[in-house]
Short mmCIF file of C-alpha atoms and ligand atoms in Angstrom, two decimals:
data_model
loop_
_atom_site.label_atom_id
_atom_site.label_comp_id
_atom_site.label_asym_id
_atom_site.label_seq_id
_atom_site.Cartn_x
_atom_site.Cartn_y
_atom_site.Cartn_z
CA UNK A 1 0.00 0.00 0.00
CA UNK A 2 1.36 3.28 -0.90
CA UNK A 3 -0.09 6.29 1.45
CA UNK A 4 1.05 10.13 1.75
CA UNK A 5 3.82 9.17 3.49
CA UNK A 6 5.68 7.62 0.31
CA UNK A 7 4.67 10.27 -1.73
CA UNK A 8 6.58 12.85 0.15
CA UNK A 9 9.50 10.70 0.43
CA UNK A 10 9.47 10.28 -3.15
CA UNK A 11 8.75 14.32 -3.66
CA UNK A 12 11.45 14.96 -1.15
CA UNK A 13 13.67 12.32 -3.51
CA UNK A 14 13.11 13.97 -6.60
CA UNK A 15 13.85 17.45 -5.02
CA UNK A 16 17.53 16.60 -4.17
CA UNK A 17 18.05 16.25 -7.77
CA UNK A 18 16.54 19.52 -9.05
CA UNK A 19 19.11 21.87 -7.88
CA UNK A 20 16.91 23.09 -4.50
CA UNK A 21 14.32 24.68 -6.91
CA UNK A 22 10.86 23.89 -6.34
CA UNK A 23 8.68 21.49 -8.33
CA UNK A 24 5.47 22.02 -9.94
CA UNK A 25 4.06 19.52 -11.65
CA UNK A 26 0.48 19.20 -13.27
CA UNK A 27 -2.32 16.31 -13.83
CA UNK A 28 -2.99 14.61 -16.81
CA UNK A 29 -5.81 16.47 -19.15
CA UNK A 30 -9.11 15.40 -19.21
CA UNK A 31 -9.38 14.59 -23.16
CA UNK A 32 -12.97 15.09 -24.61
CA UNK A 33 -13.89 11.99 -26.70
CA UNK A 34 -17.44 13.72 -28.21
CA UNK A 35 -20.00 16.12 -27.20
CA UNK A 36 -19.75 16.14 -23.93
CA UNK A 37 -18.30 12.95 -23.20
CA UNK A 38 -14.66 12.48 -22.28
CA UNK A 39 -12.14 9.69 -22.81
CA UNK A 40 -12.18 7.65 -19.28
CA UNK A 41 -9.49 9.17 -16.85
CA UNK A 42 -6.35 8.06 -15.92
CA UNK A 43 -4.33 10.31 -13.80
CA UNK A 44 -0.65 11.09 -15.34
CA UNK A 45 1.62 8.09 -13.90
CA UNK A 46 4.43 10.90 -12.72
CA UNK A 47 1.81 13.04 -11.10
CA UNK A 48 0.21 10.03 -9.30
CA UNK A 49 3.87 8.87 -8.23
CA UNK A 50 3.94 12.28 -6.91
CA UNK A 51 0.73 12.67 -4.94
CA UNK A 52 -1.24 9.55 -5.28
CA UNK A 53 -4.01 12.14 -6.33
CA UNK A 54 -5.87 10.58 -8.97
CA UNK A 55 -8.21 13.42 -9.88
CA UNK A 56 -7.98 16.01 -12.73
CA UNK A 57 -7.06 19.85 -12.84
CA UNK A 58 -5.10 19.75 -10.34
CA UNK A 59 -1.34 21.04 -9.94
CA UNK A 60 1.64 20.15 -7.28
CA UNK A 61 4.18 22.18 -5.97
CA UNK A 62 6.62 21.38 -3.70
CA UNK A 63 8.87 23.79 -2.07
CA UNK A 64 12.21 22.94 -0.77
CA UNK A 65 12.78 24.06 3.18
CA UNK A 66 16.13 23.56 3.58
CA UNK A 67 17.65 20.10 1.95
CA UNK A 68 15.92 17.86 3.51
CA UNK A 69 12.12 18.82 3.51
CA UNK A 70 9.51 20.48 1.71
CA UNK A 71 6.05 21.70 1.95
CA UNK A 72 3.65 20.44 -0.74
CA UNK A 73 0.89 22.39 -1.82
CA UNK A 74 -1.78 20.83 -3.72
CA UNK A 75 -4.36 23.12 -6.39
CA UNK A 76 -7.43 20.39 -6.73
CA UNK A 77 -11.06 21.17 -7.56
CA UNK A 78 -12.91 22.52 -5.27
CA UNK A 79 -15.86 20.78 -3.70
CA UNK A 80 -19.31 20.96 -5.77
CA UNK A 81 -22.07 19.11 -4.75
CA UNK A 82 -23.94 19.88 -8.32
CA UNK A 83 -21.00 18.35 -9.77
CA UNK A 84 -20.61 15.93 -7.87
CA UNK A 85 -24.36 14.51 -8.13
CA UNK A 86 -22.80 13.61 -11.98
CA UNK A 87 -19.04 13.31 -11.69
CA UNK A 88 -18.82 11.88 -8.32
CA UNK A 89 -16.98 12.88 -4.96
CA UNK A 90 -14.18 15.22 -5.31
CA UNK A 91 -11.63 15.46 -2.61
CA UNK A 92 -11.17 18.99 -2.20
CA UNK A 93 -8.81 20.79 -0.17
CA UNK A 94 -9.69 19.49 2.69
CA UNK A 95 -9.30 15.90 1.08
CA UNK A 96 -6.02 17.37 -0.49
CA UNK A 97 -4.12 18.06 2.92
CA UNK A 98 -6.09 14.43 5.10
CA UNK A 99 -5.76 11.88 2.67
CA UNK A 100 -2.79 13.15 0.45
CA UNK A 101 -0.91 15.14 2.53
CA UNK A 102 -0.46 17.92 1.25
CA UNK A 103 0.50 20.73 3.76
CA UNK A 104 -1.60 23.47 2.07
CA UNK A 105 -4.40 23.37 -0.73
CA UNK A 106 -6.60 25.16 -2.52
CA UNK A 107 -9.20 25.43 -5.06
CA UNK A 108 -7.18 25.15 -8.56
CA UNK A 109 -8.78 28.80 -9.36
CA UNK A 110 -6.47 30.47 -6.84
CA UNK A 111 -3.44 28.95 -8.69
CA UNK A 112 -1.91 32.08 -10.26
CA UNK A 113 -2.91 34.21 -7.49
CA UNK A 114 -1.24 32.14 -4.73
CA UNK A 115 1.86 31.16 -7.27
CA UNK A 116 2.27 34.40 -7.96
CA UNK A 117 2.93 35.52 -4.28
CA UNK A 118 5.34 32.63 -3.99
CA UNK A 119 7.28 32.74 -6.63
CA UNK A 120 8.18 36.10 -6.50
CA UNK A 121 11.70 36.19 -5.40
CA UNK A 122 12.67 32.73 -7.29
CA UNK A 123 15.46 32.31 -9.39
CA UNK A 124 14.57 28.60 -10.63
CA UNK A 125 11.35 26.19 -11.19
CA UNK A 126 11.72 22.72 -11.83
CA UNK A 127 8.83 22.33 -14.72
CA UNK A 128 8.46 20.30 -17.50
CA UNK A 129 8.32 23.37 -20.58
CA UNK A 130 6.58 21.88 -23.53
CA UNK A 131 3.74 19.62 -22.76
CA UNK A 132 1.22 22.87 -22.75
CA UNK A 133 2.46 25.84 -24.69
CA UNK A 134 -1.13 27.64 -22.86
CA UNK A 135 0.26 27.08 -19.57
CA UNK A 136 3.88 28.08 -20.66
CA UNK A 137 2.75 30.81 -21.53
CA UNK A 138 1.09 31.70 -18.76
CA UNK A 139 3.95 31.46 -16.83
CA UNK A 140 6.02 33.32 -18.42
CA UNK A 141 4.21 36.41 -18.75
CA UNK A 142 3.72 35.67 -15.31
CA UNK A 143 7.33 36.12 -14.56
CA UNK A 144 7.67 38.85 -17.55
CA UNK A 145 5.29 40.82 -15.44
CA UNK A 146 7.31 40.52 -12.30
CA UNK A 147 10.45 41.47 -14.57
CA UNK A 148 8.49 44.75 -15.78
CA UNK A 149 7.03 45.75 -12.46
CA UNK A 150 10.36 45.60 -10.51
CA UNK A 151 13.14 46.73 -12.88
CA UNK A 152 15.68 47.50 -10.42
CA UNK A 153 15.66 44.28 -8.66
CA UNK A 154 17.06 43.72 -12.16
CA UNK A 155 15.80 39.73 -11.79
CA UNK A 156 15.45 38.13 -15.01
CA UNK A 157 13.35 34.94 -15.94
CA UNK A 158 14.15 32.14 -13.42
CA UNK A 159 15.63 28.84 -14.75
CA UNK A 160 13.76 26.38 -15.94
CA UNK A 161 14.65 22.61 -15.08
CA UNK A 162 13.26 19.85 -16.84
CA UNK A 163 12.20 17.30 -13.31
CA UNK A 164 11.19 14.36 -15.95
CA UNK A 165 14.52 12.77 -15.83
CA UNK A 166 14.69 12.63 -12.40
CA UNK A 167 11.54 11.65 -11.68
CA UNK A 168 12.19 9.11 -14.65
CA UNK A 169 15.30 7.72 -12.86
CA UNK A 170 13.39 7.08 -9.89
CA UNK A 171 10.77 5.29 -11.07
CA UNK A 172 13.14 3.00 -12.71
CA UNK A 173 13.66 1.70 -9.45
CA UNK A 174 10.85 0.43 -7.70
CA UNK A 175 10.27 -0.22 -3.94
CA UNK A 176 8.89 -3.21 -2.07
CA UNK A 177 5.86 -1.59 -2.00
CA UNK A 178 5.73 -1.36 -5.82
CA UNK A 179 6.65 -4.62 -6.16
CA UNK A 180 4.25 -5.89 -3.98
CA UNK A 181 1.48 -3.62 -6.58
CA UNK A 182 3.26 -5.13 -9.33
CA UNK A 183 3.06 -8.77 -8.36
CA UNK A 184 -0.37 -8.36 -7.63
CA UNK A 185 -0.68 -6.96 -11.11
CA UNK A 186 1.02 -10.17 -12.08
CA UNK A 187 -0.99 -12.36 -10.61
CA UNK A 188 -4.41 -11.15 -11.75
CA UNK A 189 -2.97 -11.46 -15.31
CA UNK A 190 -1.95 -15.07 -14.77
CA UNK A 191 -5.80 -15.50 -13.28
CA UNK A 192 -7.07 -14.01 -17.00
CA UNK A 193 -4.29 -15.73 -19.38
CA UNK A 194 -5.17 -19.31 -17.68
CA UNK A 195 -9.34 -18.86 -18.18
CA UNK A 196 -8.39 -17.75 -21.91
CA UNK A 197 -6.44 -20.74 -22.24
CA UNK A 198 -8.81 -23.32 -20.96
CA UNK A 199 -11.67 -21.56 -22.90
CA UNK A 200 -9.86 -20.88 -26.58
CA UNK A 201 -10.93 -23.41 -29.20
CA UNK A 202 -12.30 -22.84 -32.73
CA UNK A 203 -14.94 -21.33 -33.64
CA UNK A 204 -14.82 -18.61 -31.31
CA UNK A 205 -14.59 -15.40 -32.55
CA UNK A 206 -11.29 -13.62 -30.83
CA UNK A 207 -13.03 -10.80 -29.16
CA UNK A 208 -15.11 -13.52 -27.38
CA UNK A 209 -11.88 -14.46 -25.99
CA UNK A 210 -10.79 -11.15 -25.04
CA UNK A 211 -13.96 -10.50 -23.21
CA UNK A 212 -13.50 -13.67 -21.29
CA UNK A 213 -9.30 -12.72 -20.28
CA UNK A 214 -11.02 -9.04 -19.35
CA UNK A 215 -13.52 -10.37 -17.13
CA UNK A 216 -11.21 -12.01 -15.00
CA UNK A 217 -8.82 -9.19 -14.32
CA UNK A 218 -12.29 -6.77 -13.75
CA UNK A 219 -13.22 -9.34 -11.48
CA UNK A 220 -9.76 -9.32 -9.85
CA UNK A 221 -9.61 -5.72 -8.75
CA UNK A 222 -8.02 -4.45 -11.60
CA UNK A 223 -9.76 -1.01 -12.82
CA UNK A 224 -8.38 -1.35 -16.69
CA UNK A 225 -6.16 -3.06 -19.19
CA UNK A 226 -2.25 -1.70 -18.76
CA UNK A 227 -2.59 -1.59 -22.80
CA UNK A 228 -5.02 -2.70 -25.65
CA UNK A 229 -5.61 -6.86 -25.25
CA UNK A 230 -4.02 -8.49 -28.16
CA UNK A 231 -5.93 -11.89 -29.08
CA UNK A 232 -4.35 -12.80 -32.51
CA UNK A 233 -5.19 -15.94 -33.82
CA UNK A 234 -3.09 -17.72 -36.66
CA UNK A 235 -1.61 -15.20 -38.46
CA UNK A 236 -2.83 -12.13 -37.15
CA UNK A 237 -0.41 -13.19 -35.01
CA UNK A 238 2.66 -11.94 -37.14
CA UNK A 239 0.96 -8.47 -36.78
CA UNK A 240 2.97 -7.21 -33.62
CA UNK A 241 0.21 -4.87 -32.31
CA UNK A 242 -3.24 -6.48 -33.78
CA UNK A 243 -6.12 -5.29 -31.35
CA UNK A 244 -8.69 -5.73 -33.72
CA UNK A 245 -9.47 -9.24 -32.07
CA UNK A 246 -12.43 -9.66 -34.66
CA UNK A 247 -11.45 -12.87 -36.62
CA UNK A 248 -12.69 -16.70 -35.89
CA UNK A 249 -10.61 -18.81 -34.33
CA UNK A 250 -9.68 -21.53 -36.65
CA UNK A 251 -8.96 -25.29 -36.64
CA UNK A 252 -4.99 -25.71 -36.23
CA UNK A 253 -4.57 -22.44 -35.23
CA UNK A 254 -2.53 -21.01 -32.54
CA UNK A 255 -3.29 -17.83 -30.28
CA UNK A 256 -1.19 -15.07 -29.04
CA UNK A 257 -2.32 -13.53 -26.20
CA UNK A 258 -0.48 -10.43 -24.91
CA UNK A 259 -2.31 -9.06 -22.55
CA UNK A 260 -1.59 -7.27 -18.70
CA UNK A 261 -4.32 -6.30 -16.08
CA UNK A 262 -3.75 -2.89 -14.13
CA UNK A 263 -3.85 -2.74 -10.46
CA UNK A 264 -2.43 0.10 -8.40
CA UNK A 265 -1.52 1.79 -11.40
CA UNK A 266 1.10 -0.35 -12.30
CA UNK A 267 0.66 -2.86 -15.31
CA UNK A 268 2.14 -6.40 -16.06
CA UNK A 269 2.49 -7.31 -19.91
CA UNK A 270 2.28 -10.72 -20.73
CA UNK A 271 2.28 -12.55 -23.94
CA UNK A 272 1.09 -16.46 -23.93
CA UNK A 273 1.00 -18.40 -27.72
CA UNK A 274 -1.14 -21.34 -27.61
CA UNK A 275 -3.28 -24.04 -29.84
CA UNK A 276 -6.40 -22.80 -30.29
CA UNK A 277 -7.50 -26.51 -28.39
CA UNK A 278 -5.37 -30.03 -28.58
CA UNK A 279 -1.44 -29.83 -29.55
CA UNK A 280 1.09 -27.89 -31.23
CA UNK A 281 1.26 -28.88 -34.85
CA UNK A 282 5.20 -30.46 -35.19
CA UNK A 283 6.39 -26.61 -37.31
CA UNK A 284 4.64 -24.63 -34.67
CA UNK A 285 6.45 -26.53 -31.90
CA UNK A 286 9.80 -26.19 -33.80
CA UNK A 287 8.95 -22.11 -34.05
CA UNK A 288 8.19 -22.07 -30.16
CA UNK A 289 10.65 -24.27 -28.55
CA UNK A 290 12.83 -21.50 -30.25
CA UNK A 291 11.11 -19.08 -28.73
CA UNK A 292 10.95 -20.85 -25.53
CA UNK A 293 14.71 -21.66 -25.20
CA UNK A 294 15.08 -18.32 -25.96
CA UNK A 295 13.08 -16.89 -23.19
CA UNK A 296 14.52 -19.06 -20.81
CA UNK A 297 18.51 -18.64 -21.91
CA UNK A 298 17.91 -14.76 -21.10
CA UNK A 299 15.81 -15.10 -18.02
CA UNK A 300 18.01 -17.54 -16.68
CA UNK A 301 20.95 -14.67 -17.16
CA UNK A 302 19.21 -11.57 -15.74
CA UNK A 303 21.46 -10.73 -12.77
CA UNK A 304 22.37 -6.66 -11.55
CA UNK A 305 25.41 -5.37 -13.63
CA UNK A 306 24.39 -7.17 -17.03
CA UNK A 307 23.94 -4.71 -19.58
CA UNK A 308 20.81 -4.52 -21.12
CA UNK A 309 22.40 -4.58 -24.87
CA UNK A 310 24.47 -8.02 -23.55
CA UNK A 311 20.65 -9.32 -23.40
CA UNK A 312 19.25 -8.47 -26.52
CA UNK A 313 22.29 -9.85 -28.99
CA UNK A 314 21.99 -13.18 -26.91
CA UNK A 315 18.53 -12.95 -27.87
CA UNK A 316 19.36 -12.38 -31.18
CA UNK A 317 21.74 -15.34 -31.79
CA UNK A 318 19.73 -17.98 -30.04
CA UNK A 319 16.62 -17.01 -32.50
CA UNK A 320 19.32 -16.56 -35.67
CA UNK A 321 20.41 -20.32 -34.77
CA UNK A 322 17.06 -21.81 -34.26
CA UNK A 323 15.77 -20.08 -37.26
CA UNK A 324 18.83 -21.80 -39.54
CA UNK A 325 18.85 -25.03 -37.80
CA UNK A 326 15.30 -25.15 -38.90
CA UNK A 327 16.94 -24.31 -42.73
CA UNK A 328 14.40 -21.14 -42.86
CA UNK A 329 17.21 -18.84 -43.30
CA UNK A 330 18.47 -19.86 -46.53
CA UNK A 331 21.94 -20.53 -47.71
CA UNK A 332 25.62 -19.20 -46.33
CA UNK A 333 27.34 -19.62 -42.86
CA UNK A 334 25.79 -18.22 -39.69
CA UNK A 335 28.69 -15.80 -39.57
CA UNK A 336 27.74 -13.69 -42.56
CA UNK A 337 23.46 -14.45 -41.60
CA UNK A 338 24.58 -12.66 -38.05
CA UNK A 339 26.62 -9.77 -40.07
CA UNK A 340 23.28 -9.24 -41.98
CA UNK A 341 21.17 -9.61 -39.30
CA UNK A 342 19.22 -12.44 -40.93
CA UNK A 343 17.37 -12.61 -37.48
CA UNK A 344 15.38 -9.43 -38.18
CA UNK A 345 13.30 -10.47 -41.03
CA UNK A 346 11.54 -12.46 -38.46
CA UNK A 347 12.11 -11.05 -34.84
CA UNK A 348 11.98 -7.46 -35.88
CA UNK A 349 11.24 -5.83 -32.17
CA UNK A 350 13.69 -5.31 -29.04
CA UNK A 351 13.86 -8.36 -26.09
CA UNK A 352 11.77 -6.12 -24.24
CA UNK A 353 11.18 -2.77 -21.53
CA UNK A 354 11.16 -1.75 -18.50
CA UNK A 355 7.62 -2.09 -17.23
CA UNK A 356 5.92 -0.18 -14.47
CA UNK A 357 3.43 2.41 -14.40
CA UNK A 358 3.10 2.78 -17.86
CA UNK A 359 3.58 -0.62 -19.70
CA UNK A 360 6.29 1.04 -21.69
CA UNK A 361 7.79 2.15 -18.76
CA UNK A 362 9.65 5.61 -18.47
CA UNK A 363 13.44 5.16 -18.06
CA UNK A 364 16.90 5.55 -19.92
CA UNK A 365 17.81 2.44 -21.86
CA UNK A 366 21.09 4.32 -22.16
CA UNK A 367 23.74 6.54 -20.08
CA UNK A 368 23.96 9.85 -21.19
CA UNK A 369 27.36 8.70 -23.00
CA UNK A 370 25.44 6.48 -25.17
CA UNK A 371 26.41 3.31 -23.38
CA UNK A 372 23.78 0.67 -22.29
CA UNK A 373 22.46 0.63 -18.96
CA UNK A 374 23.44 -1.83 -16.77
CA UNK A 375 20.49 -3.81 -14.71
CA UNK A 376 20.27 -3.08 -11.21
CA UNK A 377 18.39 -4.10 -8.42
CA UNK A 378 14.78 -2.32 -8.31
CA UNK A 379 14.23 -2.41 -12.23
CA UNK A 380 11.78 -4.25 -13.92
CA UNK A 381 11.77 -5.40 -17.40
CA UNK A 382 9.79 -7.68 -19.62
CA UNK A 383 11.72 -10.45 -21.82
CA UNK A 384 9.65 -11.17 -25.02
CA UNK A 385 11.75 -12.52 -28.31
CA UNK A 386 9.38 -13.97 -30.50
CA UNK A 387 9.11 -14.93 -34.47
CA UNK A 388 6.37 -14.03 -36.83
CA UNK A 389 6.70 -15.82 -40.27
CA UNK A 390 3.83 -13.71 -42.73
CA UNK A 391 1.69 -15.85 -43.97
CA UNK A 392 2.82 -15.00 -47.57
CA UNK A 393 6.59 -15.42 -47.57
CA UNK A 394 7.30 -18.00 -50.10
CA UNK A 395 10.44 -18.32 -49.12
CA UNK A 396 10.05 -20.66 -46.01
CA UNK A 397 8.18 -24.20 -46.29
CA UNK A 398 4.44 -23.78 -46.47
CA UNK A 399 3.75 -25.26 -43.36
CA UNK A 400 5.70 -22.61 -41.55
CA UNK A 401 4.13 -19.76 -43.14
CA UNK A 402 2.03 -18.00 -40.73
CA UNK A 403 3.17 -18.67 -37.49
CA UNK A 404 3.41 -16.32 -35.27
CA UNK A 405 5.32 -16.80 -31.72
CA UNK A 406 5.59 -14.56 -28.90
CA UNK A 407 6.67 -15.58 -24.87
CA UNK A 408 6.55 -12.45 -22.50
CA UNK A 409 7.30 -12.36 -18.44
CA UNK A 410 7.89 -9.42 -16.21
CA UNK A 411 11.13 -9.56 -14.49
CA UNK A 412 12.42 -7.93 -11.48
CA UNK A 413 16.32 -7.75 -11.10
CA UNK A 414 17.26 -8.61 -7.40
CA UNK A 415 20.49 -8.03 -5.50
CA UNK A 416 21.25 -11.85 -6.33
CA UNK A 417 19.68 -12.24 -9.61
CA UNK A 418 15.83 -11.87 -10.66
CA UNK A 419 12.46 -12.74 -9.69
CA UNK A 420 10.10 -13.97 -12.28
CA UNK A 421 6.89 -12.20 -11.37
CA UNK A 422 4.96 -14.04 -14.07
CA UNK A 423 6.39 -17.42 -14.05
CA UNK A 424 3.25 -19.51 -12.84
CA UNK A 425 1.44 -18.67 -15.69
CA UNK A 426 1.86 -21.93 -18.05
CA UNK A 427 4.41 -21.97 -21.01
CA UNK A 428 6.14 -25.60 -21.02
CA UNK A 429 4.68 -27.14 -24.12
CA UNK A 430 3.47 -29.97 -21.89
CA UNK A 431 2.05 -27.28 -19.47
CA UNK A 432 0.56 -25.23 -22.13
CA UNK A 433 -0.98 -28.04 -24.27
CA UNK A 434 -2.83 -29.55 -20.73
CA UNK A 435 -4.50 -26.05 -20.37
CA UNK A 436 -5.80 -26.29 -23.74
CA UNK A 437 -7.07 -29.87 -23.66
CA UNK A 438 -8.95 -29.04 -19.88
N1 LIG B 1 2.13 -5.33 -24.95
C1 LIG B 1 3.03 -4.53 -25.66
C2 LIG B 1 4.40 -5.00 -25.54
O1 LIG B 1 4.62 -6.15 -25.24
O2 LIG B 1 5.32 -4.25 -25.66
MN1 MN B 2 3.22 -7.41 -24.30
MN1 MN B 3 6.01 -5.93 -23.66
#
């Protein structure tokens, strides 16, 4: 459980890094979707990170006292009890300060009025410039104004500091407490992938399936999907991102599901590739014990230290091998199919991301020198190599063409190694074809 108090450590964390200025940071929009009918809410990840306030129009600032605290004030929406008869319960300011701590609050009208009084005498803000040119600009005539109306304090514009890397680099690392949201995450998403397992078989239309995985993780707790379910059967399959999940399932076919329930805000991502009901067919086993070994081989090595880019080329040459022992690559040594990069006509994506809040979490992948980053203790990443032969590449056997294969877990790096956060959910072929034959 994450309460007020963890939000002003990690306010208090991000403030060390932002030269002493203070922060202001602001929710996510509420985007209209038609008429009067908006696109259902989800609070910015950084801003909920930040506060744990999950409601809209609302703005944080937190003002260094001395280095090592702060006061937080929170701008929120005032209470409304028209409003509220539609919208629902707003917490207010008096919410803002008892259930998120904040130390002050007010209604979000009194914004400029009470940053202006503030701000007066600063030399630096720690604000993201960019993400709403309106606001910007706002802000700068703000401090243009203070410029104009007290010349011979001669005090320019302050500096502006960009607190999305830092905030970035902390999420990267996330705290028991995360983890515990994240396993939980992880678990709800086995619950789904094993019901959409036992249920596939042909016949059934794909979003049938979908709706099926989605109940479970609704029925779990879990408020939303981390991302768009993809439930590709057959070839749809070699289509990395097909949501669509409006074809029949057919006889022979198999089924990728990658799909990650929600929960606390933070997502799990997991991609499961299936018969649609019985066995593998002999070239779809070949295609996923690739896969599989894969998988495994890079799991197995996940350890604090390893650099990420170590991870992907191993990934790269244990698909590049399994593809030409298989004789789908075509003629010439594996040395010059590696300089070419053979690999990529059939595993085109990356091993995988660091997962979190966002399913694409935030997060360097590199140092600021260009080099990879190392894994460390705290990070979480998903490992998902997979092949996807189009169903119209004559240059393969038939019977491969079509197949799509995709394995996905969430890993957590530990001080001694990793932690598989999805590893119940079934993906031995043995395992895997028992679930479908239930
Ligand atoms: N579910 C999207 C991905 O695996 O990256
Ligand atoms: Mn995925
Ligand atoms: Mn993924």
């Amino acid at each position: 459980m994450i309460d007020a108090t963890h939000t002003r450590a990690r306010r208090q964390a991000i403030l060390k890094h932002v030269q002493g200025m203070p922060l202001l940071f602001r929710a996510a929009p509420e985007v209209l979707r038609n008429g009067d009918v908006h696109f259902s809410y989800r609070q910015d990840s950084s801003f909920h990170y930040l506060t744990g306030f999950d409601e809209p129009e609302a703005i944080l600032l937190a003002i260094p006292e001395g280095k090592t605290s702060h006061r937080t004030l929170l701008f929120v929406r005032p209470r409304d009890p028209a409003r509220e008869i539609w919208d629902g319960k707003r917490a207010g300011a008096t919410g803002a300060k008892r259930q998120y701590g904040a130390d002050e609050a007010w209604p979000i009208s009194e914004f400029w009025k009470v940053f202006g009084d503030l701000s007066k005498d600063w030399d630096g803000l720690a604000h993201a410039l960019g993400i709403d040119p309106k606001f910007d600009a706002e802000l700068l005539e703000h401090f243009g104004r203070r410029f104009k109306d007290r010349p011979r304090r001669n005090q320019g514009l302050p500096a502006f500091l960009d607190p999305r890397p830092a905030i970035h680099a902390a999420r990267l690392i996330k705290s028991k407490e995360e983890i515990e949201l994240m396993a939980e995450a992880a678990r709800i998403t086995g619950e789904g992938h094993r019901v959409a397992m036992a249920l596939a078989e042909p016949g059934m239309m794909e979003y049938e399936l979908q709706a099926e995985l989605e109940a479970v993780f609704r029925k779990n707790g879990s408020p939303r999907v981390g991302y768009d379910s993809i439930v590709a059967s057959g070839s749809n399959a070699c289509t990395l991102h097909y949501i669509e999940n409006n074809n029949k399932i057919r006889k022979g076919d198999l089924i990728l599901i990658d799909a990650g329930a929600e929960y606390g805000h933070y997502s799990a991502d997991v991609t499961r590739t299936f018969p649609a009901r019985g066995s593998f067919s002999e070239p779809q086993k070949a295609i996923y014990d690739i896969v599989l070994r894969c998988q495994k081989r890079c799991i197995k090595a996940i350890k604090p230290g390893l650099p990420v880019s170590k991870l992907i080329e191993m990934s790269q040459k244990d698909i590049l091998k399994g593809l030409d022992g298989l004789g789908l690559l075509g003629r010439g040594s594996l040395e010059s199919k590696w300089k070419k990069r053979a690999f990529a006509k059939y595993y085109m994506h990356g091993l995988g991301h660091w997962l979190g809040m966002d399913v694409h979490d935030c997060g360097a992948y590199q140092l600021p020198d260009g080099k990879p980053i190392k894994l460390a203790p705290g990070m979480v990443t998903t490992v998902e190599p997979g092949i996807y032969i189009p169903a119209n590449d004559k240059s393969v056997p038939k019977e491969f063409r079509g197949i799509g294969v995709r394995i996905e877990d969430d890993i957590l790096v530990t001080r001694s190694g990793h932690r598989n956060l999805t590893e119940d959910i079934p993906k031995e072929v043995a395992d895997v074809e028992s679930m479908t034959q239930l």
